[in-house]
Coordinates of C-alpha atoms in Angstrom, one line a residue:
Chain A
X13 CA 80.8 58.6 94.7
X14 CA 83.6 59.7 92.5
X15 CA 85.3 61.8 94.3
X16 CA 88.9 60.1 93.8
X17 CA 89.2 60.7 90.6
X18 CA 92.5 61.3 89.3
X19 CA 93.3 64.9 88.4
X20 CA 96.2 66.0 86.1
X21 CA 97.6 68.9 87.4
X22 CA 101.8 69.8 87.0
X23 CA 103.3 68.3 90.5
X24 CA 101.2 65.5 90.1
X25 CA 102.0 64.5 86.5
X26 CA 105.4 64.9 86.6
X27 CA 106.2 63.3 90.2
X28 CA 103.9 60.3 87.9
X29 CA 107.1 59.7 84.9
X30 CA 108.1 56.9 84.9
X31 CA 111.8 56.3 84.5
X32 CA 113.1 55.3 80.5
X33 CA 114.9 51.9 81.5
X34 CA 117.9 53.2 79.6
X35 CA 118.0 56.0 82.5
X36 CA 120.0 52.6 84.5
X37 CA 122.7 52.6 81.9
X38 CA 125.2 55.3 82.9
X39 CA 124.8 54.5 86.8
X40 CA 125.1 50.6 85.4
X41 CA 128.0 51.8 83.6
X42 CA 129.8 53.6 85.9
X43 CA 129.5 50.4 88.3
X44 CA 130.9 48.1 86.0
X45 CA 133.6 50.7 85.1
X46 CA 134.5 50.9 89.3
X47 CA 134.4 47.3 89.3
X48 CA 136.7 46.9 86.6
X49 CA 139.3 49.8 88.0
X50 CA 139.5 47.6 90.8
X51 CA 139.6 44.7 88.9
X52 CA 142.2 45.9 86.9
X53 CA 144.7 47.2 90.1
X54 CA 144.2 50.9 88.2
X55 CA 142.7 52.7 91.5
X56 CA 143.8 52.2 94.7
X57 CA 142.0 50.2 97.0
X58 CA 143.0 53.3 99.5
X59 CA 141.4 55.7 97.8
X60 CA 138.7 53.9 95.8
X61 CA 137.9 50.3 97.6
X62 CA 136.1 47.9 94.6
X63 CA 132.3 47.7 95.2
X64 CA 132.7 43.8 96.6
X65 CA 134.9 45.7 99.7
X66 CA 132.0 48.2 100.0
X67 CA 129.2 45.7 100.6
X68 CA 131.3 43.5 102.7
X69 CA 131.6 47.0 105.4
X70 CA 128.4 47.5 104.4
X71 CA 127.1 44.4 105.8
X72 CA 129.4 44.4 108.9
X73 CA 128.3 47.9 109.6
X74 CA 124.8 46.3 109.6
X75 CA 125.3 43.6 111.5
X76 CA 127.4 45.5 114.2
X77 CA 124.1 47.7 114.6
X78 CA 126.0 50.8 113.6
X79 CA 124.3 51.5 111.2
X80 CA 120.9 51.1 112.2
X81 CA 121.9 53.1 114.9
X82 CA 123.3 56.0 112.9
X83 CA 120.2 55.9 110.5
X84 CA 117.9 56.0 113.4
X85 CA 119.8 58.9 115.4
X86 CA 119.9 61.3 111.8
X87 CA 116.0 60.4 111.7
X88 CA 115.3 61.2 114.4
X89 CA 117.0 64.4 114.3
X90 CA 115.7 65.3 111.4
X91 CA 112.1 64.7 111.8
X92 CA 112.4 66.8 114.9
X93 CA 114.3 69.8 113.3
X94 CA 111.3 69.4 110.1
X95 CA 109.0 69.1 112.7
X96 CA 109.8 72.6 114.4
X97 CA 110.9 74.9 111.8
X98 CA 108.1 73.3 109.5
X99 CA 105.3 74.6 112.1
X100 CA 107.0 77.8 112.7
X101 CA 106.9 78.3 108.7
X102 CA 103.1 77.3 108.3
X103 CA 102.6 79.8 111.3
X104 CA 104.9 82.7 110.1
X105 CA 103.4 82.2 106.0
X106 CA 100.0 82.0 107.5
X107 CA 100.2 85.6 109.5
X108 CA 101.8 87.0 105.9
X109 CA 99.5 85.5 103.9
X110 CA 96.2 86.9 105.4
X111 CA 97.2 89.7 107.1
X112 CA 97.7 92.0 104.7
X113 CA 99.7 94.4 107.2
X114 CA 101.9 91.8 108.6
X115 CA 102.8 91.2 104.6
X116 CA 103.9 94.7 104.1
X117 CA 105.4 95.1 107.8
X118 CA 107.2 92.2 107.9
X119 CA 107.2 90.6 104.3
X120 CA 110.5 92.1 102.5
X121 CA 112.6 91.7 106.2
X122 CA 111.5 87.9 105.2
X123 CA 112.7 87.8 102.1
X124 CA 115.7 89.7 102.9
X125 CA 116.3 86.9 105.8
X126 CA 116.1 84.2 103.5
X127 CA 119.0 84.8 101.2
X128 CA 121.5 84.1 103.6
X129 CA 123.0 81.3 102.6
X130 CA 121.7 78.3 104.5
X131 CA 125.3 77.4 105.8
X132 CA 126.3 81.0 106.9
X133 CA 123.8 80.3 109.6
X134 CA 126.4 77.1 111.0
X135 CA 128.8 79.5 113.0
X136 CA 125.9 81.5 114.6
X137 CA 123.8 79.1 115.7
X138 CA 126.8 77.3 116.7
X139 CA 127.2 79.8 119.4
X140 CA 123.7 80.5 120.3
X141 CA 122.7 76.9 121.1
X142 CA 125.8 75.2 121.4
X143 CA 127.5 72.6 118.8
X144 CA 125.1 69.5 120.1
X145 CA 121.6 68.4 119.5
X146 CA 119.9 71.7 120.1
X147 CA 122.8 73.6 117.6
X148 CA 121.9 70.9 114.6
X149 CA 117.8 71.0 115.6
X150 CA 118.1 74.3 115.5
X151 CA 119.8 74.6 112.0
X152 CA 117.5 71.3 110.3
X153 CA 114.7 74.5 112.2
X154 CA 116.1 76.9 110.3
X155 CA 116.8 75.0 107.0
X156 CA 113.2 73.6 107.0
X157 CA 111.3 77.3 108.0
X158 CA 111.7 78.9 104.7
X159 CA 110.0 76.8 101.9
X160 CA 107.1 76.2 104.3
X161 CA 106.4 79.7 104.9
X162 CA 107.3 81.2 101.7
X163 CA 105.2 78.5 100.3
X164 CA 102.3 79.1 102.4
X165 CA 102.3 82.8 102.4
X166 CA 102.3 83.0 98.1
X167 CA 99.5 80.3 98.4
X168 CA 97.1 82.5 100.5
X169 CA 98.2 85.7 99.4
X170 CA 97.7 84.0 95.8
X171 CA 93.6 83.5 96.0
X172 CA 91.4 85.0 94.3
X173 CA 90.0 88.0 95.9
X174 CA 86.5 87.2 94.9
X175 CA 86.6 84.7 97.6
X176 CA 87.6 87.5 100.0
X177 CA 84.4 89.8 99.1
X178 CA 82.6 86.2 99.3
X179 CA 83.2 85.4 102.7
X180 CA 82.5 89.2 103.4
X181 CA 79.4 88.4 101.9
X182 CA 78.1 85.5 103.9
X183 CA 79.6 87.2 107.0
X184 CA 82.7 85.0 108.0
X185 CA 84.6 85.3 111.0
X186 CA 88.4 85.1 110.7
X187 CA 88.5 81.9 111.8
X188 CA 85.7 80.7 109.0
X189 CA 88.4 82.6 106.6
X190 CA 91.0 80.7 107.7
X191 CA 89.4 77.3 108.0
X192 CA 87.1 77.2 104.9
X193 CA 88.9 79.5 102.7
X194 CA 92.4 79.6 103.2
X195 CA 93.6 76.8 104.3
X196 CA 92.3 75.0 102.0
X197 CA 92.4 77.1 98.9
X198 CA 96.6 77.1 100.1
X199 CA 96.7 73.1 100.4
X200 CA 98.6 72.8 97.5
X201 CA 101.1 75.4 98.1
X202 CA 101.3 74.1 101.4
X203 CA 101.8 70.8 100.6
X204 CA 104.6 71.8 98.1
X205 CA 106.3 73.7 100.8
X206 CA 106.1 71.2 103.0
X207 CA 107.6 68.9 100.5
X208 CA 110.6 71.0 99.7
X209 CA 111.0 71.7 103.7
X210 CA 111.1 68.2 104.1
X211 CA 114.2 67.8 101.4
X212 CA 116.2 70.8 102.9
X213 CA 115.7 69.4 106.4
X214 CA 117.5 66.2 105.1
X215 CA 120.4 68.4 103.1
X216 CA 120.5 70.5 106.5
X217 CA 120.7 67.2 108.9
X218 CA 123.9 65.8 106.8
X219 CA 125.0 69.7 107.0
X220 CA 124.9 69.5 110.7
X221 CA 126.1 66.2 111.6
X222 CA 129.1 67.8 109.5
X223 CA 129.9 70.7 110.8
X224 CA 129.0 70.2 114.2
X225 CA 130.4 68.6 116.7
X226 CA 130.6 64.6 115.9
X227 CA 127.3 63.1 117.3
X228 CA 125.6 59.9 116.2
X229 CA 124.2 60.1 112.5
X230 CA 125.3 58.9 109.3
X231 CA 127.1 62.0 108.5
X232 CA 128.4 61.6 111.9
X233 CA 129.5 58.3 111.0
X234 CA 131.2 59.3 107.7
X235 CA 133.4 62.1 110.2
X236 CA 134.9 59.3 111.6
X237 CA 135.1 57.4 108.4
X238 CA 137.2 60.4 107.0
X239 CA 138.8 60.8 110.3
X240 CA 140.2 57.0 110.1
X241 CA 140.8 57.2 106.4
X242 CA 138.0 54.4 106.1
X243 CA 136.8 54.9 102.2
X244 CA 134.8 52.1 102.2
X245 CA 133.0 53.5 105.1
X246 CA 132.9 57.1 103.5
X247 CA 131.3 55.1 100.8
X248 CA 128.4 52.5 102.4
X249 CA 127.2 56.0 104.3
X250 CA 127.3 57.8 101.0
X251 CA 125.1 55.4 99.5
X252 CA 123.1 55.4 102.6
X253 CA 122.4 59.1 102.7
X254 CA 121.5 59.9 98.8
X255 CA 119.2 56.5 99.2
X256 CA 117.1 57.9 102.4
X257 CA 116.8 61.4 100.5
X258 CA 115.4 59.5 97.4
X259 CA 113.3 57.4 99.7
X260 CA 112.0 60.6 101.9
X261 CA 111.8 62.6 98.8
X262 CA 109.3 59.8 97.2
X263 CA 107.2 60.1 100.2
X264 CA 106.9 63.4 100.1
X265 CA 105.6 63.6 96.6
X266 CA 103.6 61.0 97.3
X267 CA 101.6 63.0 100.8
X268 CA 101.4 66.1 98.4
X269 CA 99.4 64.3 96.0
X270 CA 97.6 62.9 98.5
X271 CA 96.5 66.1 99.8
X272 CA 96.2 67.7 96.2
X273 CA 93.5 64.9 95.2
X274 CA 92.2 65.8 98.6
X275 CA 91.5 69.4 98.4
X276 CA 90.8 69.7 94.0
X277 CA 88.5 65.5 93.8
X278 CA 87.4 66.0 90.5
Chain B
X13 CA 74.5 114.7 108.9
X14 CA 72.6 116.8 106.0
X15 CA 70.9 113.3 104.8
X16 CA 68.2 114.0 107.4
X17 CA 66.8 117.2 105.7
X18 CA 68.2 116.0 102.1
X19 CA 66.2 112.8 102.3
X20 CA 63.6 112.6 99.3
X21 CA 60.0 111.7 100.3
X22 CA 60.4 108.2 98.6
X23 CA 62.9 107.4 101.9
X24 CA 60.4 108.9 103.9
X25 CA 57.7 106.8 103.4
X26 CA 59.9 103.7 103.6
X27 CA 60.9 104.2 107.0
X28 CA 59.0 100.8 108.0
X29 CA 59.7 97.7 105.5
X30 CA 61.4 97.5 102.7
X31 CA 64.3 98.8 100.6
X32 CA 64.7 102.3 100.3
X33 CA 68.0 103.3 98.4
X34 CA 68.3 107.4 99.0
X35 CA 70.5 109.5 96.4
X36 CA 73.6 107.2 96.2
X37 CA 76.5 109.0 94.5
X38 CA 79.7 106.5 94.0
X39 CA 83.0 107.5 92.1
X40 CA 86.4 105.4 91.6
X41 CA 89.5 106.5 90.7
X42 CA 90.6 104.2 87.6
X43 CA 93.9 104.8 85.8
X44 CA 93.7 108.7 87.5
X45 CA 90.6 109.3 86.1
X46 CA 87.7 109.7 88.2
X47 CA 84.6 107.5 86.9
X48 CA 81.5 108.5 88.3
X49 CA 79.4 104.8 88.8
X50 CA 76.7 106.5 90.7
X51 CA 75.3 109.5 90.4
X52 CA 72.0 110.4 92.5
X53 CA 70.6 107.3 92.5
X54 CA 67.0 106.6 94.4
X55 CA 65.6 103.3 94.5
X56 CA 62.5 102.0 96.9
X57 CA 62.2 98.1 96.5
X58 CA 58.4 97.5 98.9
X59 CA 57.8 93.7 100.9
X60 CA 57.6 90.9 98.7
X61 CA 58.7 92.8 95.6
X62 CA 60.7 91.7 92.5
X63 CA 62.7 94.9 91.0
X64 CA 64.5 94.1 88.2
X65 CA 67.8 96.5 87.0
X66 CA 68.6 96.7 83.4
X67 CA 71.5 98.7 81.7
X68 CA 74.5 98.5 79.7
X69 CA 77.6 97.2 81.1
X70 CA 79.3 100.3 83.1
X71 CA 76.2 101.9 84.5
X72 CA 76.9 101.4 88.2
X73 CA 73.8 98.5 88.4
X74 CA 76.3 96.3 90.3
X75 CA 78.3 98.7 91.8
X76 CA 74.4 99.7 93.4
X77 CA 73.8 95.8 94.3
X78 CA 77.4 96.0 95.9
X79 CA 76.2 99.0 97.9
X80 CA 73.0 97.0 99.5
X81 CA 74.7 94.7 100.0
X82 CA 77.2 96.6 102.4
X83 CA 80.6 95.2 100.3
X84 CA 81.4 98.8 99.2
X85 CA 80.6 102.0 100.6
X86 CA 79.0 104.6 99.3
X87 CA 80.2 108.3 99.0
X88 CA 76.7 110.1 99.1
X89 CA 73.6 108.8 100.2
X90 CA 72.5 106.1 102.3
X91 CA 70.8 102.6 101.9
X92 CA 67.9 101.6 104.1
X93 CA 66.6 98.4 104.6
X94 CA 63.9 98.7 107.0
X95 CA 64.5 101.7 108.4
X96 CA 68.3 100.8 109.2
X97 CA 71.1 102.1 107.6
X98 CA 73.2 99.3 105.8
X99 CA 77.0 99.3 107.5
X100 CA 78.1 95.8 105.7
X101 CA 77.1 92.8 105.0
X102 CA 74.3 91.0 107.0
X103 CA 72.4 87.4 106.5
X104 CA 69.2 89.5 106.0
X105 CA 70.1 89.9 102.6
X106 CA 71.4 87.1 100.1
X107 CA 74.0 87.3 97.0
X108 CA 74.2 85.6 93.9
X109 CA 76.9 86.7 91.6
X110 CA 77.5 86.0 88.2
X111 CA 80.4 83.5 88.6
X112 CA 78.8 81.1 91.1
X113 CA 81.7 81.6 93.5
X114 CA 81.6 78.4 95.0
X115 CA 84.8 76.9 96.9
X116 CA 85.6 74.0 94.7
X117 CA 87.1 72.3 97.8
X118 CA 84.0 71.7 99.2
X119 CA 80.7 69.5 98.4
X120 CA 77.8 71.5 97.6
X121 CA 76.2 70.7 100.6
X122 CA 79.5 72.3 102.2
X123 CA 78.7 75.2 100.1
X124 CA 75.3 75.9 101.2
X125 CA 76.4 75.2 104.4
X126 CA 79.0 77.9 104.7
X127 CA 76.3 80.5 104.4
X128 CA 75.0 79.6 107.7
X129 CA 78.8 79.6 109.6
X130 CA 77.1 82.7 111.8
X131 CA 74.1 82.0 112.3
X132 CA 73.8 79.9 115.8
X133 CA 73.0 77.0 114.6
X134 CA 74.2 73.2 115.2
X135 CA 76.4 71.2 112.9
X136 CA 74.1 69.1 112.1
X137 CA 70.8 71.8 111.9
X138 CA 73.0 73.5 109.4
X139 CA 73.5 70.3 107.1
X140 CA 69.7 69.6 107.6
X141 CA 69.0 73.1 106.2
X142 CA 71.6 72.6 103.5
X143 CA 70.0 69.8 102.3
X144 CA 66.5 70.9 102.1
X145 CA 67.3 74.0 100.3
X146 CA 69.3 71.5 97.6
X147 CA 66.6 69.9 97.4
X148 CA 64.0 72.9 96.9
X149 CA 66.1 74.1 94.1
X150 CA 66.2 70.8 92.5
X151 CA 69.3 69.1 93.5
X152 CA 68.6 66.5 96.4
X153 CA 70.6 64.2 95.0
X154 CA 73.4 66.5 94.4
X155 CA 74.8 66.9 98.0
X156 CA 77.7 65.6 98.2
X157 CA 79.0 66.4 94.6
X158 CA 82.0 68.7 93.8
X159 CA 81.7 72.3 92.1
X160 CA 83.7 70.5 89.1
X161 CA 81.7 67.7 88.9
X162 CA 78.4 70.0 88.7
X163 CA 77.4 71.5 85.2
X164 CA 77.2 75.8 84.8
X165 CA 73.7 75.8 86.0
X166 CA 73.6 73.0 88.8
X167 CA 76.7 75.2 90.2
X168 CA 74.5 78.5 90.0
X169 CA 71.7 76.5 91.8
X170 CA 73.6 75.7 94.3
X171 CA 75.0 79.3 94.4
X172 CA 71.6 80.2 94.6
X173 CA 70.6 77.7 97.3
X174 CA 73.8 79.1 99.3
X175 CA 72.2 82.9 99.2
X176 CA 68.7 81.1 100.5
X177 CA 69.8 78.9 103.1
X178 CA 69.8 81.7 105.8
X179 CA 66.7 82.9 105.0
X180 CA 67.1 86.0 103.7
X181 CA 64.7 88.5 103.2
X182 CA 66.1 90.2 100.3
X183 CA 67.7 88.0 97.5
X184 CA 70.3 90.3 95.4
X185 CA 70.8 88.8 92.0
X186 CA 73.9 90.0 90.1
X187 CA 73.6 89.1 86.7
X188 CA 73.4 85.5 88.0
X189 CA 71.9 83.9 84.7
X190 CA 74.7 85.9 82.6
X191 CA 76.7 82.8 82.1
X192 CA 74.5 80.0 81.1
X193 CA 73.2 78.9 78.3
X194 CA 69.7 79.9 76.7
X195 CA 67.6 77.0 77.8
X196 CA 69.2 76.5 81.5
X197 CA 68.3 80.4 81.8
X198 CA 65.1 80.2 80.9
X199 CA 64.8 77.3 83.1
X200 CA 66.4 79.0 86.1
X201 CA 64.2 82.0 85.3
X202 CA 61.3 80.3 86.6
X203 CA 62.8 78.7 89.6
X204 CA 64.0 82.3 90.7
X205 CA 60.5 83.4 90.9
X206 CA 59.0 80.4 92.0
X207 CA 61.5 80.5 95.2
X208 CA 61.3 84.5 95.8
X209 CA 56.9 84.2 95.5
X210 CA 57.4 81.1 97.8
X211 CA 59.2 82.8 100.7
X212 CA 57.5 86.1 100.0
X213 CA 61.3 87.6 99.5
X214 CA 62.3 91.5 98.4
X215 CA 64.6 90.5 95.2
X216 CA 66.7 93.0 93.4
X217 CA 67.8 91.6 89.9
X218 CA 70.7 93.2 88.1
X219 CA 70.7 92.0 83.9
X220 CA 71.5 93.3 80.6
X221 CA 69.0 90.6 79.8
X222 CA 65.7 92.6 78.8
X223 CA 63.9 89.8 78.5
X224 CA 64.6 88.8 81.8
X225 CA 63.9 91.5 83.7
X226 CA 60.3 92.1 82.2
X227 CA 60.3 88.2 82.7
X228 CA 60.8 88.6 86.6
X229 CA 60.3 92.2 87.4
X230 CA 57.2 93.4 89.0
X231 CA 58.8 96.8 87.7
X232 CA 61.6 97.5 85.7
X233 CA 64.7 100.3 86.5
X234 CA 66.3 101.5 83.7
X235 CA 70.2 102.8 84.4
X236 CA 72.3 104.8 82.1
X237 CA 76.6 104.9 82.3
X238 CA 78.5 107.4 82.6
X239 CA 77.3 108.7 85.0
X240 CA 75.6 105.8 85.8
X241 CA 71.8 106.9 87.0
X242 CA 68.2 106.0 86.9
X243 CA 66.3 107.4 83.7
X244 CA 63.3 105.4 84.1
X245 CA 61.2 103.1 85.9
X246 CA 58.7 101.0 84.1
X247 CA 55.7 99.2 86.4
X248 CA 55.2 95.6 84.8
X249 CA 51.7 94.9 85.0
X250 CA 51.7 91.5 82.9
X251 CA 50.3 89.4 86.3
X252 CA 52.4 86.8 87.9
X253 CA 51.8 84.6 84.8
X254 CA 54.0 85.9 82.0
X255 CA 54.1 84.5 78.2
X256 CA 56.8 86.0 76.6
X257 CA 55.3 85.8 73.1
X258 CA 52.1 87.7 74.6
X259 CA 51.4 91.1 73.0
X260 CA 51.4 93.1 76.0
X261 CA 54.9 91.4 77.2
X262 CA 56.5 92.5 73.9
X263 CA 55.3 95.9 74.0
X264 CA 56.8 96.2 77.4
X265 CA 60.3 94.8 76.5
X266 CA 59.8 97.8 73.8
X267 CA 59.3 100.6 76.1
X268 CA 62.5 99.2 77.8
X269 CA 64.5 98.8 74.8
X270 CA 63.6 102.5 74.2
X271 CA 64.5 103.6 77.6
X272 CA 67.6 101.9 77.0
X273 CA 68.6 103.0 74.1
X274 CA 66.4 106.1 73.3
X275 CA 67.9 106.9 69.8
X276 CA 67.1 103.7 68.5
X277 CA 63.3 103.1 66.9
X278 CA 61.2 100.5 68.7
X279 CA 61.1 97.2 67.4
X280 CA 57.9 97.7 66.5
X281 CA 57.8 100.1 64.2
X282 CA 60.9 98.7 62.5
X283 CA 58.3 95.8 61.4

């Protein structure tokens, strides 16, 4: 069978670039240039610690288990703030996309919801669930509903209506619809939006940890880091942070081709 | 209603089997004008008969397959198919439309098998059935290949092994050949008629394709646009074995030409 056979469609190909080596020169660069500012005794080691005192905190924050700790608490949070507002999106995107009515009832209050600016949400949800766990779960919630049902809803409301007068034609009950025609012809979309909600669930978790109250999270970690006046802390969580939304980012890309290849095989 | 005194005798007599299609009038609205696809339109298809629907492209023929089948309403008139009035669509009657309309995200034994999602059947009776109708319309080794990875006319088999799988008893055919090329029509041509003889099916064919509907038809409907209408009906009475080179096929294909396209001279006397 042949039914893996690699498709070029957009996402896919360009997720699939590989990076120009000469894309490492200007981080390289900018290393060498920190190391030798240090070096040098130009920055101070208060404000800008050399990269040696970085990875030195960076190991004792390892081997202290703080770190592990922190990463494992921000997961954790995260996941479950994806995890909601991701299945409220599919449900909410789902409802606009094949109920025509819904999309015309409820569809412009939608997009009217989502431009608020992600942040302005901080205060009010502060207040509604408190500045702990549920405030940031509900905010990663919040962060992570939009893409996924925007996404969902343009992907339904996006197929062709011949497939519409086809499933009137071989007598289809809604729940055929849904599960032989829409769902799957919306894969994609729903796969991007998933995708996306998965990135802004990681921007919203850092968000949160913040401009909550301080809890346990690398974020959280940094607070005290700026609290202390610890740079090279700031710094080793810095790092930490930008490399687990590359790393989440990279699996993302990587599910949605999966499920790309999935629904279109040849 | 008035239909029950307005009924033509033609409905009348149909009240048993069979199609009978009683003074169908359809208009849209396009652009603010008012286009009239149907105007008065009578059609009687009997048990086990192959009406073919030729016309030029805007003279209601699929708007009136779209009508049987019970996708759109009409605003006169009334379609019967054995005595009942048609409300929607119903796995008594089978489509096949032009594109082949299959969901490229499943196999095409997924395909066919989507046809039978109402009927009460189990999962694996309905892939069973699947399969033999692939295999009846010559694609048993074909079941669990993609839409993509199927050429124009193993797709439209398969479309046409989706409309069959339920056992329909009327097979509506909306241009369905339109798209392929000459040989793999010709070819399909006589696996449509081998499959409708075999199961003893009513088949309504809608074409442009003269050729094709003298090919298939035991009679021949002629439709004019604007209004789109009936102006003739032409018995074929070639037999079940048709050669299309035979004198008495191309003097037939004539007479439809002619009711096609009544200002032009038959081909015949051209030569």
């Amino acid at each position: 069978m042949s039914r893996g056979t690699a498709r070029h469609d957009g996402i896919a190909g360009r997720a699939a670039i590989r990076p120009d080596p000469r894309a490492f020169a200007l981080p390289g660069l900018a290393l060498l240039g920190w190391w030798a500012a240090g070096r040098a005794g130009i920055a101070d080691p208060h404000l800008l610690p050399s990269p040696g005192a970085v990875i030195r905190r960076a190991w004792a924050e390892i081997a202290s288990g703080a770190l592990p700790d922190a990463f494992a608490a921000s997961l954790a949070r995260d996941l479950a703030g994806f995890a909601i507002g991701a299945t409220a999106g599919l449900a909410i995107g789902a409802l606009l996309g094949l109920s025509r009515g819904a999309a015309r009832l409820l569809g412009p209050g939608f997009l009217a919801w989502r431009q608020v600016a992600l942040f302005a949400w901080v205060p009010l949800l502060a207040l509604w669930f408190g500045s702990g766990e549920t405030g940031k779960i509900a905010f990663i919630a919040v962060a992570a509903l939009a893409p996924a049902a925007v996404n969902t809803w343009q992907g339904m409301a996006a197929l062709p209506p011949a497939y519409g007068e086809l499933a009137r034609a071989l007598g289809f009950r809604r729940r055929d619809t849904i599960r032989l025609i829409a769902l799957p012809g919306a894969l994609p979309a729903i796969a991007t939006g998933l995708h996306t909600a998965l990135i802004y669930a990681w921007l919203a978790t850092i968000g949160a940890e913040l401009f909550f109250n301080i809890a346990p999270g690398l974020a959280g970690r940094m607070n005290e880091g700026r609290e202390t006046f610890q740079m090279d802390l700031l710094l080793v969580y810095l790092v930490v942070l930008g490399g687990t939304g590359i790393a989440l980012n990279a699996l993302a890309a990587r599910l949605e081709r999966l499920a790309r290849r999935r629904i279109a095989p040849a | 209603m008035t239909a029950i005194t307005a009924r033509p005798p033609a409905a009348e007599g149909a009240r048993q089997a069979g199609i009978a299609v009683a003074r169908l009038g359809k208009s849209f609205a396009i652009a603010g004008r008012t286009v009239e696809a149907l105007r008065d339109v009578s059609l009687t298809v009997r048990p086990g008969e192959f009406v073919a629907i030729v016309g030029a492209s805007g003279c209601g023929k699929s708007t009136l397959l779209r009508v049987i089948l019970g996708l759109e309403s009409a605003d006169r008139g009334e379609v019967l198919v054995d005595g009942r009035p048609v409300r929607g669509p119903g796995l008594d009657r089978g489509i096949v439309f032009q594109d082949h309309r299959l969901l490229p995200w499943l196999t095409a034994e997924g395909n066919v098998m989507a046809a039978l999602q109402s009927a009460r059947m189990s999962r694996s009776a309905r892939r069973e059935a699947a399969r033999a109708q692939l295999a009846l319309v010559g694609l048993a080794g074909f079941a669990d290949a993609y839409p993509a990875q199927l050429s124009g006319g193993m797709a439209q088999r398969v479309a046409i092994a989706r409309a069959l799988v339920a056992r329909p008893r009327i097979l509506l055919l909306d241009e369905p050949l339109g798209a392929l090329d000459a040989l793999t029509r010709l070819r399909l041509q006589d696996e449509l008629r081998r499959l409708t003889r075999q199961e003893g099916m009513m088949a309504i064919l809608v074409t442009h394709d003269v050729d094709e509907a003298v090919y298939l038809g035991d009679r021949v409907v002629v439709m004019h646009p604007s209004p789109g209408r009936v102006v003739a009906t032409l018995p074929v009475t070639l037999g079940p074995a048709r050669d299309r080179s035979a004198p008495g096929f191309i003097r037939l294909r004539d007479r439809v030409m002619q009711a096609l396209q009544p200002d032009l001279l038959p081909a015949a006397a051209i030569l």
